[in-house]
Amino acid sequence: MRNALGLLLATVVAALAITGVWYWVSKPNAAKAAAQSAAAKPSEPAPPPPTRVAAKGAKDDVDYTGTVPAKPAASAALPVQPKSTCANPDALGISRTVVVDTTGGPGFGLDHFKQFDFLADHEVVLTFDDGPWPVNTPAVLKALADECTTGIFFTIGKHATYHPEILRQVQAAGHVVGVHTWSHVNLNGKKMTDQIAKDELEKGISAVKFALGGSNPAPFFRFPQLQHRPSAVAYLGERNVAMFSCDVDSFDFRSKDADQVVNTVMTGLEKKGKGIILMHDFQKNTALALPTLLRRLKAGGYKVVAMKPKGTLDTLPEYDAMVGQDPKLPTTMTNARPISSVIQTVQQ
């Protein structure tokens, strides 16, 4: 009996000793394991570093570097792209704009004036004579607008008084409005006098101003039939009016159809490589030909240069008073000024 109780007591003591040793060893290991587990499992993943990328702007072809977030915010607004000024991405457009100082009456167009040869190879200036005229002039304006390009319109004074609303459309579209006399007479004709030539020019200037609602025309002039009366050239030099001849004549006034107008101009350009093109917004075939011609110019690598005057042309009061009655009118003289003092590129 006594031996049995001793054996039972020894067993209990041994069990308590084993339990104490196990508890002392396992508790710190469990804490250590918990700490290791906490360190191994963070609550949120760390965000990746921002990525540097090189991108190219769709509009301006300018390389730039930006930071792209891993996940853009849902509320981020897309940048607003500026609206293009031309709806036609393949338009002929305007290559450069030059400002012309008309002091002393410089002349342009190598058919008559060699001094101010400012156009580079494959550069052209579009010019139109004899308007404004119903149907044809608006069609010319539309063709130019569709190709986002521009021209100079040499206006007959009488036609301006007939259709002032059309001439105002020309001006509103941003084209240059010059003068082409009052009634389109040959200022170098046998019966022409210096006074009649002056009247033809000055009344034409006043008529254009009247049609434009009081806005002065550009100091740009073209002689009818390209007949340059020497005294009229000198007179316009004193008036500081630039005179325009041409390099390529469309001869649209004697073309049988629109295709002939296009072919004549392109053939002329192939020979000369550049130049001031003479057309007539008065002519139906020109109005029909112009959309195709502008596309051909683009395809041929030609670029349009816009010519803008430095100032406007003041009218003479006595001729302002004549508009509405019926007399008659002239251009400039060359001088020794360098090209750089006459022509200046202001936009390209």
Tab-separated table of C-alpha atoms in Angstrom:
chain	number	residue	atom	x	y	z
A	1	MET	CA	0.000	0.000	0.000
A	2	ARG	CA	2.734	2.410	0.974
A	3	ASN	CA	4.708	1.463	-2.138
A	4	ALA	CA	1.719	2.184	-4.410
A	5	LEU	CA	1.204	5.677	-2.973
A	6	GLY	CA	4.898	6.467	-3.422
A	7	LEU	CA	4.785	5.364	-7.051
A	8	LEU	CA	1.721	7.537	-7.756
A	9	LEU	CA	3.326	10.593	-6.157
A	10	ALA	CA	6.504	10.123	-8.205
A	11	THR	CA	4.453	9.946	-11.430
A	12	VAL	CA	2.617	13.220	-10.683
A	13	VAL	CA	5.863	15.046	-9.877
A	14	ALA	CA	7.446	13.845	-13.134
A	15	ALA	CA	4.435	15.013	-15.172
A	16	LEU	CA	4.543	18.480	-13.625
A	17	ALA	CA	8.258	18.765	-14.343
A	18	ILE	CA	7.811	17.803	-18.005
A	19	THR	CA	4.945	20.308	-18.424
A	20	GLY	CA	7.043	23.153	-16.956
A	21	VAL	CA	9.964	22.456	-19.245
A	22	TRP	CA	7.673	22.365	-22.336
A	23	TYR	CA	5.999	25.668	-21.416
A	24	TRP	CA	9.319	27.417	-20.777
A	25	VAL	CA	10.712	26.343	-24.216
A	26	SER	CA	7.631	26.830	-26.430
A	27	LYS	CA	6.382	30.327	-25.304
A	28	PRO	CA	9.250	32.517	-26.689
A	29	ASN	CA	9.356	30.500	-29.916
A	30	ALA	CA	5.680	31.115	-30.442
A	31	ALA	CA	6.156	34.867	-29.933
A	32	LYS	CA	9.100	34.826	-32.289
A	33	ALA	CA	7.098	32.951	-34.910
A	34	ALA	CA	4.254	35.458	-34.575
A	35	ALA	CA	6.645	38.347	-35.024
A	36	GLN	CA	8.143	36.691	-38.094
A	37	SER	CA	4.697	36.072	-39.523
A	38	ALA	CA	3.681	39.705	-39.026
A	39	ALA	CA	6.823	40.926	-40.737
A	40	ALA	CA	6.309	38.577	-43.674
A	41	LYS	CA	2.682	39.620	-44.377
A	42	PRO	CA	2.185	43.432	-44.721
A	43	SER	CA	-1.407	44.644	-44.841
A	44	GLU	CA	-1.109	46.609	-48.232
A	45	PRO	CA	1.187	45.954	-51.176
A	46	ALA	CA	3.757	48.693	-51.781
A	47	PRO	CA	2.960	50.786	-54.918
A	48	PRO	CA	5.362	50.346	-57.811
A	49	PRO	CA	7.661	53.265	-58.577
A	50	PRO	CA	6.490	55.668	-61.320
A	51	THR	CA	7.549	54.783	-64.828
A	52	ARG	CA	9.363	57.338	-67.027
A	53	VAL	CA	8.318	57.167	-70.645
A	54	ALA	CA	9.116	59.137	-73.771
A	55	ALA	CA	6.087	60.145	-75.804
A	56	LYS	CA	5.483	62.153	-78.940
A	57	GLY	CA	2.733	64.732	-79.217
A	58	ALA	CA	0.212	63.913	-81.957
A	59	LYS	CA	-0.148	67.513	-83.028
A	60	ASP	CA	3.210	69.167	-82.658
A	61	ASP	CA	5.727	66.336	-83.062
A	62	VAL	CA	7.554	67.498	-79.922
A	63	ASP	CA	9.229	64.845	-77.794
A	64	TYR	CA	8.477	65.103	-74.089
A	65	THR	CA	8.964	62.994	-70.960
A	66	GLY	CA	6.125	62.333	-68.528
A	67	THR	CA	5.310	60.279	-65.427
A	68	VAL	CA	2.661	57.591	-65.893
A	69	PRO	CA	0.972	56.424	-62.628
A	70	ALA	CA	0.406	52.682	-62.128
A	71	LYS	CA	-3.346	53.258	-61.879
A	72	PRO	CA	-4.743	56.687	-62.845
A	73	ALA	CA	-7.477	58.109	-60.679
A	74	ALA	CA	-10.958	57.517	-62.036
A	75	SER	CA	-11.804	61.203	-61.825
A	76	ALA	CA	-8.769	62.416	-63.819
A	77	ALA	CA	-9.933	64.467	-66.838
A	78	LEU	CA	-8.386	63.989	-70.265
A	79	PRO	CA	-6.438	67.033	-71.505
A	80	VAL	CA	-8.378	69.234	-73.900
A	81	GLN	CA	-6.778	69.237	-77.342
A	82	PRO	CA	-6.659	72.621	-79.099
A	83	LYS	CA	-8.947	72.863	-82.103
A	84	SER	CA	-7.234	72.915	-85.473
A	85	THR	CA	-7.730	76.062	-87.505
A	86	CYS	CA	-8.094	73.930	-90.624
A	87	ALA	CA	-10.607	71.110	-90.885
A	88	ASN	CA	-8.748	69.517	-93.796
A	89	PRO	CA	-5.643	67.630	-92.586
A	90	ASP	CA	-4.378	67.321	-96.164
A	91	ALA	CA	-4.960	70.971	-97.074
A	92	LEU	CA	-2.582	72.950	-99.249
A	93	GLY	CA	-2.494	75.631	-96.552
A	94	ILE	CA	-0.158	78.611	-96.332
A	95	SER	CA	3.587	78.001	-96.160
A	96	ARG	CA	4.627	81.466	-95.031
A	97	THR	CA	3.332	85.019	-94.812
A	98	VAL	CA	5.326	88.046	-95.937
A	99	VAL	CA	4.647	91.696	-95.219
A	100	VAL	CA	5.292	94.088	-98.095
A	101	ASP	CA	6.531	97.640	-97.587
A	102	THR	CA	5.056	99.366	-100.635
A	103	THR	CA	7.035	102.605	-100.227
A	104	GLY	CA	8.070	103.869	-103.651
A	105	GLY	CA	5.891	101.378	-105.519
A	106	PRO	CA	7.841	98.095	-105.829
A	107	GLY	CA	6.884	95.731	-108.635
A	108	PHE	CA	6.367	91.958	-108.424
A	109	GLY	CA	6.110	89.265	-111.088
A	110	LEU	CA	9.080	88.411	-113.266
A	111	ASP	CA	7.193	88.916	-116.521
A	112	HIS	CA	7.778	92.646	-115.998
A	113	PHE	CA	9.724	93.152	-112.760
A	114	LYS	CA	13.003	91.366	-112.035
A	115	GLN	CA	14.249	93.191	-108.941
A	116	PHE	CA	12.210	91.713	-106.093
A	117	ASP	CA	12.476	87.996	-106.776
A	118	PHE	CA	11.633	86.829	-103.250
A	119	LEU	CA	9.952	83.471	-103.911
A	120	ALA	CA	11.891	80.270	-103.284
A	121	ASP	CA	11.667	77.210	-105.521
A	122	HIS	CA	8.130	75.741	-105.575
A	123	GLU	CA	6.604	78.779	-103.860
A	124	VAL	CA	3.545	80.380	-105.446
A	125	VAL	CA	1.266	83.369	-104.885
A	126	LEU	CA	-2.379	82.984	-105.946
A	127	THR	CA	-3.949	86.078	-107.528
A	128	PHE	CA	-7.404	86.705	-108.986
A	129	ASP	CA	-8.562	89.570	-111.222
A	130	ASP	CA	-11.822	91.190	-112.370
A	131	GLY	CA	-14.161	90.330	-109.487
A	132	PRO	CA	-16.271	90.412	-107.553
A	133	TRP	CA	-18.836	88.453	-109.566
A	134	PRO	CA	-21.858	86.346	-108.562
A	135	VAL	CA	-21.470	82.553	-108.406
A	136	ASN	CA	-17.869	82.517	-109.628
A	137	THR	CA	-16.230	84.562	-106.871
A	138	PRO	CA	-18.068	82.681	-104.073
A	139	ALA	CA	-17.003	79.387	-105.692
A	140	VAL	CA	-13.388	80.565	-105.705
A	141	LEU	CA	-13.701	81.548	-102.048
A	142	LYS	CA	-15.038	78.097	-101.160
A	143	ALA	CA	-12.207	76.326	-102.978
A	144	LEU	CA	-9.636	78.434	-101.132
A	145	ALA	CA	-11.369	77.844	-97.792
A	146	ASP	CA	-11.511	74.079	-98.370
A	147	GLU	CA	-7.733	74.064	-98.816
A	148	CYS	CA	-7.128	76.589	-96.014
A	149	THR	CA	-5.157	78.848	-98.316
A	150	THR	CA	-5.321	82.438	-99.509
A	151	GLY	CA	-4.959	84.813	-102.437
A	152	ILE	CA	-4.894	88.432	-103.588
A	153	PHE	CA	-8.009	89.763	-105.339
A	154	PHE	CA	-7.481	92.624	-107.792
A	155	THR	CA	-10.914	94.217	-107.951
A	156	ILE	CA	-12.600	96.185	-110.725
A	157	GLY	CA	-14.211	99.257	-109.168
A	158	LYS	CA	-17.460	99.005	-111.114
A	159	HIS	CA	-17.878	95.352	-110.183
A	160	ALA	CA	-17.268	96.246	-106.542
A	161	THR	CA	-20.138	98.738	-106.634
A	162	TYR	CA	-22.368	96.142	-108.342
A	163	HIS	CA	-21.665	93.422	-105.757
A	164	PRO	CA	-20.303	94.956	-102.549
A	165	GLU	CA	-21.623	92.065	-100.458
A	166	ILE	CA	-19.416	89.608	-102.367
A	167	LEU	CA	-16.342	91.798	-101.997
A	168	ARG	CA	-16.974	91.950	-98.267
A	169	GLN	CA	-17.026	88.153	-98.230
A	170	VAL	CA	-13.579	88.207	-99.843
A	171	GLN	CA	-12.271	90.516	-97.143
A	172	ALA	CA	-14.022	88.636	-94.321
A	173	ALA	CA	-12.342	85.399	-95.451
A	174	GLY	CA	-8.954	87.014	-94.818
A	175	HIS	CA	-7.884	87.566	-98.413
A	176	VAL	CA	-6.133	90.725	-99.591
A	177	VAL	CA	-8.275	93.120	-101.642
A	178	GLY	CA	-6.329	95.157	-104.184
A	179	VAL	CA	-7.385	97.307	-107.142
A	180	HIS	CA	-7.699	96.666	-110.904
A	181	THR	CA	-8.921	100.122	-112.081
A	182	TRP	CA	-12.465	101.441	-112.244
A	183	SER	CA	-13.592	99.942	-115.555
A	184	HIS	CA	-10.761	97.660	-116.799
A	185	VAL	CA	-9.623	99.863	-119.668
A	186	ASN	CA	-6.179	99.550	-121.259
A	187	LEU	CA	-4.206	102.318	-119.557
A	188	ASN	CA	-1.582	102.137	-122.306
A	189	GLY	CA	-4.039	102.516	-125.175
A	190	LYS	CA	-3.539	104.999	-127.998
A	191	LYS	CA	-6.331	107.308	-126.870
A	192	MET	CA	-5.420	107.139	-123.198
A	193	THR	CA	-4.192	110.297	-121.469
A	194	ASP	CA	-2.375	110.684	-118.173
A	195	GLN	CA	-5.414	112.333	-116.599
A	196	ILE	CA	-7.817	109.619	-117.719
A	197	ALA	CA	-5.381	106.980	-116.447
A	198	LYS	CA	-5.211	108.706	-113.071
A	199	ASP	CA	-9.003	108.917	-112.919
A	200	GLU	CA	-9.323	105.200	-113.724
A	201	LEU	CA	-6.981	104.277	-110.905
A	202	GLU	CA	-8.217	106.663	-108.242
A	203	LYS	CA	-11.881	106.070	-108.844
A	204	GLY	CA	-11.234	102.341	-108.711
A	205	ILE	CA	-9.577	102.768	-105.308
A	206	SER	CA	-12.496	104.848	-104.024
A	207	ALA	CA	-15.041	102.361	-105.393
A	208	VAL	CA	-13.378	99.477	-103.559
A	209	LYS	CA	-13.362	101.487	-100.334
A	210	PHE	CA	-17.054	102.285	-100.834
A	211	ALA	CA	-17.898	98.611	-101.435
A	212	LEU	CA	-15.969	97.572	-98.321
A	213	GLY	CA	-18.045	99.914	-96.199
A	214	GLY	CA	-15.307	102.492	-95.720
A	215	SER	CA	-12.362	100.109	-95.293
A	216	ASN	CA	-9.345	101.108	-97.377
A	217	PRO	CA	-8.051	98.571	-99.914
A	218	ALA	CA	-4.531	97.194	-99.903
A	219	PRO	CA	-1.929	99.288	-101.763
A	220	PHE	CA	-1.668	96.516	-104.375
A	221	PHE	CA	-2.508	97.139	-108.033
A	222	ARG	CA	-2.491	95.223	-111.299
A	223	PHE	CA	-2.768	96.851	-114.724
A	224	PRO	CA	-5.534	95.508	-116.974
A	225	GLN	CA	-4.052	93.339	-119.727
A	226	LEU	CA	-0.671	93.883	-118.019
A	227	GLN	CA	-0.294	97.085	-120.026
A	228	HIS	CA	2.004	99.319	-117.977
A	229	ARG	CA	1.711	103.000	-118.834
A	230	PRO	CA	5.049	104.610	-117.811
A	231	SER	CA	3.428	107.737	-116.389
A	232	ALA	CA	0.972	105.601	-114.403
A	233	VAL	CA	3.847	103.528	-113.036
A	234	ALA	CA	5.532	106.727	-111.862
A	235	TYR	CA	2.291	108.032	-110.367
A	236	LEU	CA	1.674	104.900	-108.321
A	237	GLY	CA	5.268	105.035	-107.148
A	238	GLU	CA	4.461	108.433	-105.670
A	239	ARG	CA	1.306	106.940	-104.098
A	240	ASN	CA	3.360	104.076	-102.592
A	241	VAL	CA	1.305	101.405	-104.331
A	242	ALA	CA	2.901	98.056	-105.228
A	243	MET	CA	2.343	96.830	-108.771
A	244	PHE	CA	1.780	93.187	-109.690
A	245	SER	CA	2.554	91.490	-112.965
A	246	CYS	CA	2.792	87.677	-112.962
A	247	ASP	CA	5.071	84.712	-113.606
A	248	VAL	CA	2.447	82.195	-114.723
A	249	ASP	CA	-0.650	83.293	-116.657
A	250	SER	CA	-3.566	80.847	-116.567
A	251	PHE	CA	-5.085	82.337	-119.744
A	252	ASP	CA	-8.376	81.235	-118.223
A	253	PHE	CA	-10.260	83.907	-120.164
A	254	ARG	CA	-9.612	81.958	-123.354
A	255	SER	CA	-9.651	78.401	-121.984
A	256	LYS	CA	-12.339	76.098	-123.350
A	257	ASP	CA	-12.834	74.256	-120.045
A	258	ALA	CA	-11.591	73.840	-116.472
A	259	ASP	CA	-9.059	71.127	-117.368
A	260	GLN	CA	-7.301	73.487	-119.735
A	261	VAL	CA	-6.949	76.073	-116.964
A	262	VAL	CA	-5.333	73.487	-114.677
A	263	ASN	CA	-2.994	72.182	-117.374
A	264	THR	CA	-1.906	75.673	-118.431
A	265	VAL	CA	-0.973	76.656	-114.887
A	266	MET	CA	0.833	73.400	-114.085
A	267	THR	CA	2.758	73.495	-117.368
A	268	GLY	CA	3.848	77.053	-116.632
A	269	LEU	CA	4.993	76.099	-113.149
A	270	GLU	CA	6.930	73.103	-114.440
A	271	LYS	CA	8.902	75.481	-116.662
A	272	LYS	CA	9.489	78.231	-114.088
A	273	GLY	CA	9.445	76.292	-110.824
A	274	LYS	CA	7.653	79.019	-108.867
A	275	GLY	CA	5.820	82.277	-109.278
A	276	ILE	CA	2.835	84.591	-109.038
A	277	ILE	CA	-0.124	82.904	-110.743
A	278	LEU	CA	-2.635	85.108	-112.574
A	279	MET	CA	-6.256	83.912	-112.630
A	280	HIS	CA	-9.701	85.533	-112.813
A	281	ASP	CA	-12.437	84.958	-110.247
A	282	PHE	CA	-14.716	86.502	-112.880
A	283	GLN	CA	-14.299	83.404	-115.078
A	284	LYS	CA	-16.514	80.327	-114.677
A	285	ASN	CA	-13.787	77.923	-115.801
A	286	THR	CA	-11.465	79.237	-113.099
A	287	ALA	CA	-14.105	78.687	-110.432
A	288	LEU	CA	-14.593	75.129	-111.704
A	289	ALA	CA	-10.861	74.453	-112.052
A	290	LEU	CA	-9.636	75.797	-108.736
A	291	PRO	CA	-10.400	72.785	-106.462
A	292	THR	CA	-8.452	70.481	-108.792
A	293	LEU	CA	-5.674	73.013	-109.310
A	294	LEU	CA	-5.112	73.443	-105.583
A	295	ARG	CA	-4.896	69.681	-105.120
A	296	ARG	CA	-2.422	69.458	-108.010
A	297	LEU	CA	-0.301	72.171	-106.422
A	298	LYS	CA	-0.239	70.217	-103.169
A	299	ALA	CA	0.643	66.966	-104.938
A	300	GLY	CA	3.411	68.730	-106.862
A	301	GLY	CA	5.057	70.018	-103.696
A	302	TYR	CA	4.146	73.661	-104.279
A	303	LYS	CA	3.666	75.960	-101.286
A	304	VAL	CA	1.485	79.062	-101.083
A	305	VAL	CA	2.977	82.327	-99.854
A	306	ALA	CA	0.593	84.950	-98.467
A	307	MET	CA	1.517	88.561	-99.248
A	308	LYS	CA	0.171	91.184	-96.853
A	309	PRO	CA	0.700	94.950	-97.163
A	310	LYS	CA	2.331	96.853	-94.338
A	311	GLY	CA	-0.429	99.461	-94.544
A	312	THR	CA	-3.567	100.388	-96.463
A	313	LEU	CA	-4.217	102.752	-99.356
A	314	ASP	CA	-5.872	106.065	-98.572
A	315	THR	CA	-8.365	107.386	-101.089
A	316	LEU	CA	-8.540	110.933	-102.419
A	317	PRO	CA	-11.669	112.868	-101.309
A	318	GLU	CA	-12.493	114.151	-104.781
A	319	TYR	CA	-12.655	110.601	-106.135
A	320	ASP	CA	-14.707	109.393	-103.200
A	321	ALA	CA	-17.253	111.980	-104.322
A	322	MET	CA	-17.153	110.645	-107.884
A	323	VAL	CA	-18.186	107.121	-106.950
A	324	GLY	CA	-21.741	106.802	-108.209
A	325	GLN	CA	-21.060	108.997	-111.239
A	326	ASP	CA	-18.829	107.886	-114.146
A	327	PRO	CA	-15.177	108.868	-114.963
A	328	LYS	CA	-11.855	106.839	-115.272
A	329	LEU	CA	-8.180	105.667	-113.710
A	330	PRO	CA	-3.404	103.475	-112.958
A	331	THR	CA	0.436	101.844	-110.768
A	332	THR	CA	4.218	102.212	-109.671
A	333	MET	CA	7.890	102.692	-110.286
A	334	THR	CA	10.833	100.520	-109.415
A	335	ASN	CA	13.535	101.725	-107.057
A	336	ALA	CA	16.943	100.707	-105.787
A	337	ARG	CA	15.854	99.282	-102.432
A	338	PRO	CA	17.173	95.836	-101.389
A	339	ILE	CA	14.705	92.946	-101.168
A	340	SER	CA	15.089	92.704	-97.375
A	341	SER	CA	13.723	96.223	-96.945
A	342	VAL	CA	10.631	95.425	-99.006
A	343	ILE	CA	9.795	91.807	-98.112
A	344	GLN	CA	9.863	90.408	-94.574
A	345	THR	CA	8.665	86.943	-93.544
A	346	VAL	CA	6.484	87.271	-90.450
A	347	GLN	CA	5.054	83.759	-90.234
A	348	GLN	CA	6.275	80.375	-91.453
